[in-house]
Short mmCIF file of C-alpha atoms and ligand atoms in Angstrom, two decimals:
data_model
loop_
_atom_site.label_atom_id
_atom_site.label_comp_id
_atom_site.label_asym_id
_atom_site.label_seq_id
_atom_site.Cartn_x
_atom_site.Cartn_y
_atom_site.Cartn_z
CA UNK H 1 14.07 124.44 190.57
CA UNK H 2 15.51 122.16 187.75
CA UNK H 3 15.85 123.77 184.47
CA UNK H 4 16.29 121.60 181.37
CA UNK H 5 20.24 120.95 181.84
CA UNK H 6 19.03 119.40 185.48
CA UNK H 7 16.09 117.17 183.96
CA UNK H 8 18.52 116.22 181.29
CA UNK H 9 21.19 115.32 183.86
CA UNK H 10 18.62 112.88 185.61
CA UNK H 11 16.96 111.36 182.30
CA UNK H 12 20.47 110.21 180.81
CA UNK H 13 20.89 108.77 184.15
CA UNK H 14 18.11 107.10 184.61
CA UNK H 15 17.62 106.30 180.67
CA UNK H 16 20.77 104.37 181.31
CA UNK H 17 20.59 103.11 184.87
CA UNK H 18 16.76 101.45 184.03
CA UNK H 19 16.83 99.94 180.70
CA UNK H 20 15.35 96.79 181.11
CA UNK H 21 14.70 96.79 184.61
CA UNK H 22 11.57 94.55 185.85
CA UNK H 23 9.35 95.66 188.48
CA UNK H 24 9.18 93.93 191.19
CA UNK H 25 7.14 96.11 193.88
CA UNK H 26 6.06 99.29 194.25
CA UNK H 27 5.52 101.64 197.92
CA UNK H 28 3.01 104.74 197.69
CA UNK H 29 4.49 106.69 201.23
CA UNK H 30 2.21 109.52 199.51
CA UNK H 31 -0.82 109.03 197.85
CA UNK H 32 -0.85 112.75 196.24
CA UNK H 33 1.99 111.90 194.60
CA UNK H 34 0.89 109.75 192.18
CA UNK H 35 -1.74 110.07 189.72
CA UNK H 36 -3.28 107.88 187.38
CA UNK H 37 -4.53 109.46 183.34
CA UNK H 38 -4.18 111.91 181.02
CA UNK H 39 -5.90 114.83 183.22
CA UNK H 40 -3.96 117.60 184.86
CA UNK H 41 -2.50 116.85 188.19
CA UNK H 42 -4.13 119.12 190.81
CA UNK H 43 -2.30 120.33 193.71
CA UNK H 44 -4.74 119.50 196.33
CA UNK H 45 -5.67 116.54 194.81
CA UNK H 46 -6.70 113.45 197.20
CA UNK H 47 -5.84 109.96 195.76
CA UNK H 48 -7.68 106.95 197.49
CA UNK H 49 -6.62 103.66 198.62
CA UNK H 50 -7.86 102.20 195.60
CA UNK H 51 -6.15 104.53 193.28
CA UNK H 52 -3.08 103.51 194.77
CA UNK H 53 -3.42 99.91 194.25
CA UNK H 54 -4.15 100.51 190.86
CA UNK H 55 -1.22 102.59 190.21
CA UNK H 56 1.06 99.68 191.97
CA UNK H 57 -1.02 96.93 189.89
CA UNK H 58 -0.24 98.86 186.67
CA UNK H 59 3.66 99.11 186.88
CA UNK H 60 3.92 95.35 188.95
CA UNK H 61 5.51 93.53 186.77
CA UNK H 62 6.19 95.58 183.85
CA UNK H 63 9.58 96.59 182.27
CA UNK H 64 11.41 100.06 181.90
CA UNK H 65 12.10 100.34 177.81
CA UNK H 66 13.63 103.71 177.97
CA UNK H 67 13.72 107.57 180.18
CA UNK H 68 13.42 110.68 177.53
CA UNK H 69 12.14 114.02 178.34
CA UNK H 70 10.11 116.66 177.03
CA UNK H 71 10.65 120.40 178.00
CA UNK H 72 10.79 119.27 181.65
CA UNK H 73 8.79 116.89 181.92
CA UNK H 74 10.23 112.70 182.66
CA UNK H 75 8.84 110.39 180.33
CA UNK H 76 9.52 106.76 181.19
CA UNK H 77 7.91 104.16 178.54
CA UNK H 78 7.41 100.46 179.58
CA UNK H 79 6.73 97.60 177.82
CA UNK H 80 3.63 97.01 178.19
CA UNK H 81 0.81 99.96 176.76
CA UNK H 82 2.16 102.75 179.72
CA UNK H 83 3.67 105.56 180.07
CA UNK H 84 4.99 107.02 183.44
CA UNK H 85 5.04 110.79 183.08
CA UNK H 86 7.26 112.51 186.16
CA UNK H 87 7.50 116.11 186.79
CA UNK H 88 9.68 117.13 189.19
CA UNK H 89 8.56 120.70 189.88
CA UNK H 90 10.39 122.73 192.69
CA UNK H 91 12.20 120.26 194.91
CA UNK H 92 11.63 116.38 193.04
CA UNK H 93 14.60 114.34 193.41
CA UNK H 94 15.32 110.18 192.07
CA UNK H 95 17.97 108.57 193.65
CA UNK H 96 18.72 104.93 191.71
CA UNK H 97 20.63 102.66 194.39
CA UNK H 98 21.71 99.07 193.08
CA UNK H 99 24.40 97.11 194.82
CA UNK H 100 27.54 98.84 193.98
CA UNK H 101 26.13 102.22 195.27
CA UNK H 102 24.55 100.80 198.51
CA UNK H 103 27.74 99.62 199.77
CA UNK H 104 29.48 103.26 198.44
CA UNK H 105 27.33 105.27 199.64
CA UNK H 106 25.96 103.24 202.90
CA UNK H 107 22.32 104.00 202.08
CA UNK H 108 23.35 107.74 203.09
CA UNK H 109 22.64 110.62 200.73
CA UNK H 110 22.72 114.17 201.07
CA UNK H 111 19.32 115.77 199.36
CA UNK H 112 20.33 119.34 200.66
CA UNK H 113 23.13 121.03 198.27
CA UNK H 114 25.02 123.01 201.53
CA UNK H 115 28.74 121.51 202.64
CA UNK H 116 26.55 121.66 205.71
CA UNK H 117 23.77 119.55 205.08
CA UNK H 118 24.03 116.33 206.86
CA UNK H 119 23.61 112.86 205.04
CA UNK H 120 20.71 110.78 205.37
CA UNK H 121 19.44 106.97 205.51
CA UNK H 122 17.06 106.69 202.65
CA UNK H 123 13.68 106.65 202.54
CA UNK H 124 13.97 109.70 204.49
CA UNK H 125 10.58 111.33 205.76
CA UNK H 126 10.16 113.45 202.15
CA UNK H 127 10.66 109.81 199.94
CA UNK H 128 7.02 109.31 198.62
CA UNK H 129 7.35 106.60 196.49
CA UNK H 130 9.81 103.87 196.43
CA UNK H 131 10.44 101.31 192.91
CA UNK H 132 12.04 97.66 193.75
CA UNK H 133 13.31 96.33 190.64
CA UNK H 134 13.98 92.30 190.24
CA UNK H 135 17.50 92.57 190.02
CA UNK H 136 16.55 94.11 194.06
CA UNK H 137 18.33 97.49 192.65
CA UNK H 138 15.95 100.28 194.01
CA UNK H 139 14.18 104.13 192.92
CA UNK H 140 13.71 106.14 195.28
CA UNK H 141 11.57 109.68 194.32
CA UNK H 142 11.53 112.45 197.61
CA UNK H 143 10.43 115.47 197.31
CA UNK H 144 10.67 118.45 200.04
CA UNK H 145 7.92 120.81 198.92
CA UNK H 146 5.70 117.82 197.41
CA UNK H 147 4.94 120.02 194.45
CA UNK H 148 6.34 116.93 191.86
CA UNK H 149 3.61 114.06 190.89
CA UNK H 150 4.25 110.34 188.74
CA UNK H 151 1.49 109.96 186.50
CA UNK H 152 0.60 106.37 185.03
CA UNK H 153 -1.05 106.37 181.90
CA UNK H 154 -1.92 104.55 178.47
CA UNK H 155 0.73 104.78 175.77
CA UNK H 156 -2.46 106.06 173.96
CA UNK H 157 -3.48 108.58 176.27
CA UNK H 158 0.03 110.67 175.92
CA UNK H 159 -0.94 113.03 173.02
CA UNK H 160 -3.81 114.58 175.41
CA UNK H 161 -1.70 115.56 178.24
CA UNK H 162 -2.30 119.24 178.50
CA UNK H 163 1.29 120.03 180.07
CA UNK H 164 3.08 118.31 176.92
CA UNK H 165 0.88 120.26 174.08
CA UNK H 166 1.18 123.91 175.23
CA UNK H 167 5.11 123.38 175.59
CA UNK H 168 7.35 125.44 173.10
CA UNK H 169 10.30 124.13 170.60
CA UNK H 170 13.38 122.13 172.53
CA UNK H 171 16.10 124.55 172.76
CA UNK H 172 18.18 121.98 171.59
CA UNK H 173 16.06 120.99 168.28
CA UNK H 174 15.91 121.86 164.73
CA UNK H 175 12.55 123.07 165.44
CA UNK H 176 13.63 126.12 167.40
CA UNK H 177 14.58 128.33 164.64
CA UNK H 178 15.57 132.34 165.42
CA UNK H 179 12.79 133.30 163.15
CA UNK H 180 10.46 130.92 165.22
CA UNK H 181 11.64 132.70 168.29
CA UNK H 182 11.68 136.22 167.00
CA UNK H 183 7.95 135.08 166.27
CA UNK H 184 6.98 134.66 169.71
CA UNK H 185 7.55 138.63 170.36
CA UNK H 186 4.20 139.09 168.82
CA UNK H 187 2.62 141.68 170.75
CA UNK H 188 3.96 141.07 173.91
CA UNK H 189 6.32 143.73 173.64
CA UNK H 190 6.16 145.23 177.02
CA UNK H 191 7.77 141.89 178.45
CA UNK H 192 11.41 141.80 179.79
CA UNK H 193 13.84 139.28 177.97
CA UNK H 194 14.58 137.46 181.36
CA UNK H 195 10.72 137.25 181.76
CA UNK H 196 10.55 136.36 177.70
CA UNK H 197 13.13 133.02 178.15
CA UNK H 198 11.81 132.36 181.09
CA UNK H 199 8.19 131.42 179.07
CA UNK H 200 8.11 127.91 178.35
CA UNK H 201 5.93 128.82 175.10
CA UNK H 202 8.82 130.52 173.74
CA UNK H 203 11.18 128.49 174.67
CA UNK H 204 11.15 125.11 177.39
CA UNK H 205 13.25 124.41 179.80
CA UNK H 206 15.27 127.77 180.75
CA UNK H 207 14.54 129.14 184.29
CA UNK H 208 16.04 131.54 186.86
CA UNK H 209 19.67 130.09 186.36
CA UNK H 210 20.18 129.76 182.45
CA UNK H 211 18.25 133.24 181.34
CA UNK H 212 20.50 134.88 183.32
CA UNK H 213 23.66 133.30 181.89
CA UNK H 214 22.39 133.67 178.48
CA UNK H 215 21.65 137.68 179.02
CA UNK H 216 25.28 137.75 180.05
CA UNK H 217 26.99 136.02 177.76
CA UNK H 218 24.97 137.87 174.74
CA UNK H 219 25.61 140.82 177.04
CA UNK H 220 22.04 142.41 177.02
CA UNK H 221 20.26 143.47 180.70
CA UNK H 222 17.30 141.48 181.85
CA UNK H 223 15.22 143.73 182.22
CA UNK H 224 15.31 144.98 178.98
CA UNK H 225 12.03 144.71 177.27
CA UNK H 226 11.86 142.45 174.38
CA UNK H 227 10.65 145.08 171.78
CA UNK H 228 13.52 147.31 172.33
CA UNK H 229 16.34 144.90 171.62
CA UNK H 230 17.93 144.97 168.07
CA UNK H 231 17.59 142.20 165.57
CA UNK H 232 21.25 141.75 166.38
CA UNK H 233 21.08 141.30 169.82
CA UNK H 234 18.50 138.88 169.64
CA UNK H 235 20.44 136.81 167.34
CA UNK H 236 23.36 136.89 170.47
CA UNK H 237 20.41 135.39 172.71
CA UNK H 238 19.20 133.02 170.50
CA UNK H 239 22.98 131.62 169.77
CA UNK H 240 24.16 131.46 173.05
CA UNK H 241 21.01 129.54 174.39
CA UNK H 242 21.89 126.16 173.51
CA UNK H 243 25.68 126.78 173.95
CA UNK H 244 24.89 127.70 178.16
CA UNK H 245 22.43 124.59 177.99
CA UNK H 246 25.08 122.10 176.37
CA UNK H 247 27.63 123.69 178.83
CA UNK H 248 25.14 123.05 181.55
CA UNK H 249 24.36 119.57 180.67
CA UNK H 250 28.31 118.60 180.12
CA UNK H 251 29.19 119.96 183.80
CA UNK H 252 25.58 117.49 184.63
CA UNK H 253 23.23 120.65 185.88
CA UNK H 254 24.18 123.24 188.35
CA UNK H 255 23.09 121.57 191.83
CA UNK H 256 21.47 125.05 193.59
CA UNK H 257 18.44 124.58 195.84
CA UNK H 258 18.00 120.58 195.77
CA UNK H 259 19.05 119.53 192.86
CA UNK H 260 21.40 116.01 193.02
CA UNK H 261 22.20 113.70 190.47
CA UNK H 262 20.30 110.01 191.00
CA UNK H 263 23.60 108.93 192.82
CA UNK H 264 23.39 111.43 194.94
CA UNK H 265 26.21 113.70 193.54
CA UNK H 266 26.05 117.34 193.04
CA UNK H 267 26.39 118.76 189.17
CA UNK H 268 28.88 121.31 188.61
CA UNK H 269 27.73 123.56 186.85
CA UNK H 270 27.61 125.95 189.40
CA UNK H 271 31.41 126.55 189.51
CA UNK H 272 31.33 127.70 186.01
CA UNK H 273 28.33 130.51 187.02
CA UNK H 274 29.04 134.11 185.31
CA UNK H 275 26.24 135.61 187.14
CA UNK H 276 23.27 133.62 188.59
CA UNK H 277 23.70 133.35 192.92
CA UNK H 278 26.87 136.08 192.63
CA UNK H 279 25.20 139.27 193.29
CA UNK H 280 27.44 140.66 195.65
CA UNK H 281 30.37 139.18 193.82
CA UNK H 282 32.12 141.34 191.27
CA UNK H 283 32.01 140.19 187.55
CA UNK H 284 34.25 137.55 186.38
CA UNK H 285 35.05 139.30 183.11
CA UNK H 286 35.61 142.95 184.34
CA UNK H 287 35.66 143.33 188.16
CA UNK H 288 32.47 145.38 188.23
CA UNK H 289 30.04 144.59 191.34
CA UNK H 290 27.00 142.37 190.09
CA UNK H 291 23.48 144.01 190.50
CA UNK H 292 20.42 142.79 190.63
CA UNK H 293 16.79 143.63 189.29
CA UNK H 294 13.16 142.09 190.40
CA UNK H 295 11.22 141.30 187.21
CA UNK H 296 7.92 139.98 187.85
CA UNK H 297 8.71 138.41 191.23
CA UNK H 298 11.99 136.71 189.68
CA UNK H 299 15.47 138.10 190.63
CA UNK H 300 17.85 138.58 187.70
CA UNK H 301 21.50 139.26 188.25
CA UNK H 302 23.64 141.21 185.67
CA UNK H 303 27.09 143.07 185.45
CA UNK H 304 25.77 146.49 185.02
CA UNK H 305 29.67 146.75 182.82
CA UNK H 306 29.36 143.83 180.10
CA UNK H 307 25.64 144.18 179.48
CA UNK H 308 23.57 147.52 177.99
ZN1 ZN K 1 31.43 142.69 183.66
#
């Protein structure tokens, strides 16, 4: 699943790759994919014919102004009075071909990170919905697990978005403050830390992959329950969560599961991994063997050596 260095990776991209771009048509392969208001997007939602050509018939026409993000959630603002909120969930993926990367690439991507995986023609059979721009560049959102939705809505209809008002601070803003975060301990205090950054109240953005490499690098277990760590070990986590997130988003995302970039390249972060996906592996600091521990139905991975 993309974490915030991921999301980040594919909103520079596409900030940069759209700007200005005119829409010239718009194909709905899936209809569940889309959604159109402020409401919460159900999973087993059914969206009708109609809906659909009301989605297209908003976004016809219209021009991209800009791609930002909030916790992890795609924000793309047009022109005109909309707003295109994208959440990629477990397995969303954009892929932004124009010219110069059509004749690279040969239309082929591969949307599997394995050496093995094989490359693809695009739209493949999990491409749901498929932007044409006037300058005939083209956006192509798959999805494996179809868990991801684009939602079309009024500029004026953002601020009541459920999703965007229970999120925490940005791990990278002035707004997440240690005392804000020591805060958030309240009374859950039987919580583990892994579970704790995991929370996106506490804190968006940091998954499976980044709470582990924070635990390691401030050297404290995941398991370890939040009201048992010392004010000075908290201070370790709360510094070295935006220094593995900047790392992360310099190295564009660590490309585990199906994570690409919207060219189709792999980030690589993953190379630079202390801990997360090397159980099994010794520790790159000491030579200890990596464990691992299940915390609420999440694995956490830890050198039993550097961290207490
Ligand atoms: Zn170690």
């Amino acid at each position: 699943m993309p974490e915030l260095p991921e999301v980040q990776t594919v909103v520079s991209e596409l900030n940069r790759k759209l700007k200005n771009k005119k829409i010239k048509s718009v194909q709905v392969l899936t209809p569940k994919i889309i959604s159109i208001g402020p409401n919460t997007v159900s999973n087993v939602r059914s969206v009708s014919p109609k809906q659909v050509q009301q989605f297209k018939k908003m976004l016809i026409g219209d021009t991209i102004l800009s791609v930002r993000r909030r916790a992890k959630m795609l924000i793309f603002d047009f022109k005109g009075p909309l707003s295109m909120l994208v959440h990629l969930k477990m397995t969303g993926q954009f892929i932004y071909e124009d010219a110069k990367l059509r004749k690279k690439s040969g239309g082929k991507y591969r949307i599997l990170n394995k050496p093995t995986a094989p490359f693809v023609k695009f739209p493949t059979k999990h491409t749901h919905v498929i932007f044409t721009f006037t300058d005939n560049s083209t956006l192509y959102f798959s999805d494996v697990r179809k868990f991801g939705y684009l939602k079309v809505l009024k500029d004026t209809e953002v601020d009541q978005v459920k999703e965007l008002q229970t999120f925490g601070p940005e791990p990278l803003s002035k707004e997440f403050t240690f005392q804000g975060f020591k805060d958030k301990i309240g009374n859950r205090k039987s919580v583990s830390i892994k579970l704790f950054l995991m929370d996106p109240k506490v804190v968006t953005g940091i998954g499976n992959i980044y709470s582990d490499e924070i635990l390691f690098h401030a050297k404290v277990r995941p398991d370890r329950k939040v009201s048992k760590l010392t004010n000075a070990e908290l201070k370790e986590i709360f510094k070295y969560i935006p220094i593995v997130l900047k790392q992360a988003i310099k190295y564009k995302g660590s490309s585990v599961g199906d994570f690409v970039r919207t060219d189709g390249q792999w980030g690589s972060m993953g190379k630079h991994h202390w801990v997360y996906g090397r159980y099994k592996e010794t520790c790159k600091s000491c030579g200890t063997d990596l464990k691992r521990v299940t915390l609420g139905g999440r694995t956490g991975t830890y050198c039993p050596n550097c961290q207490e």
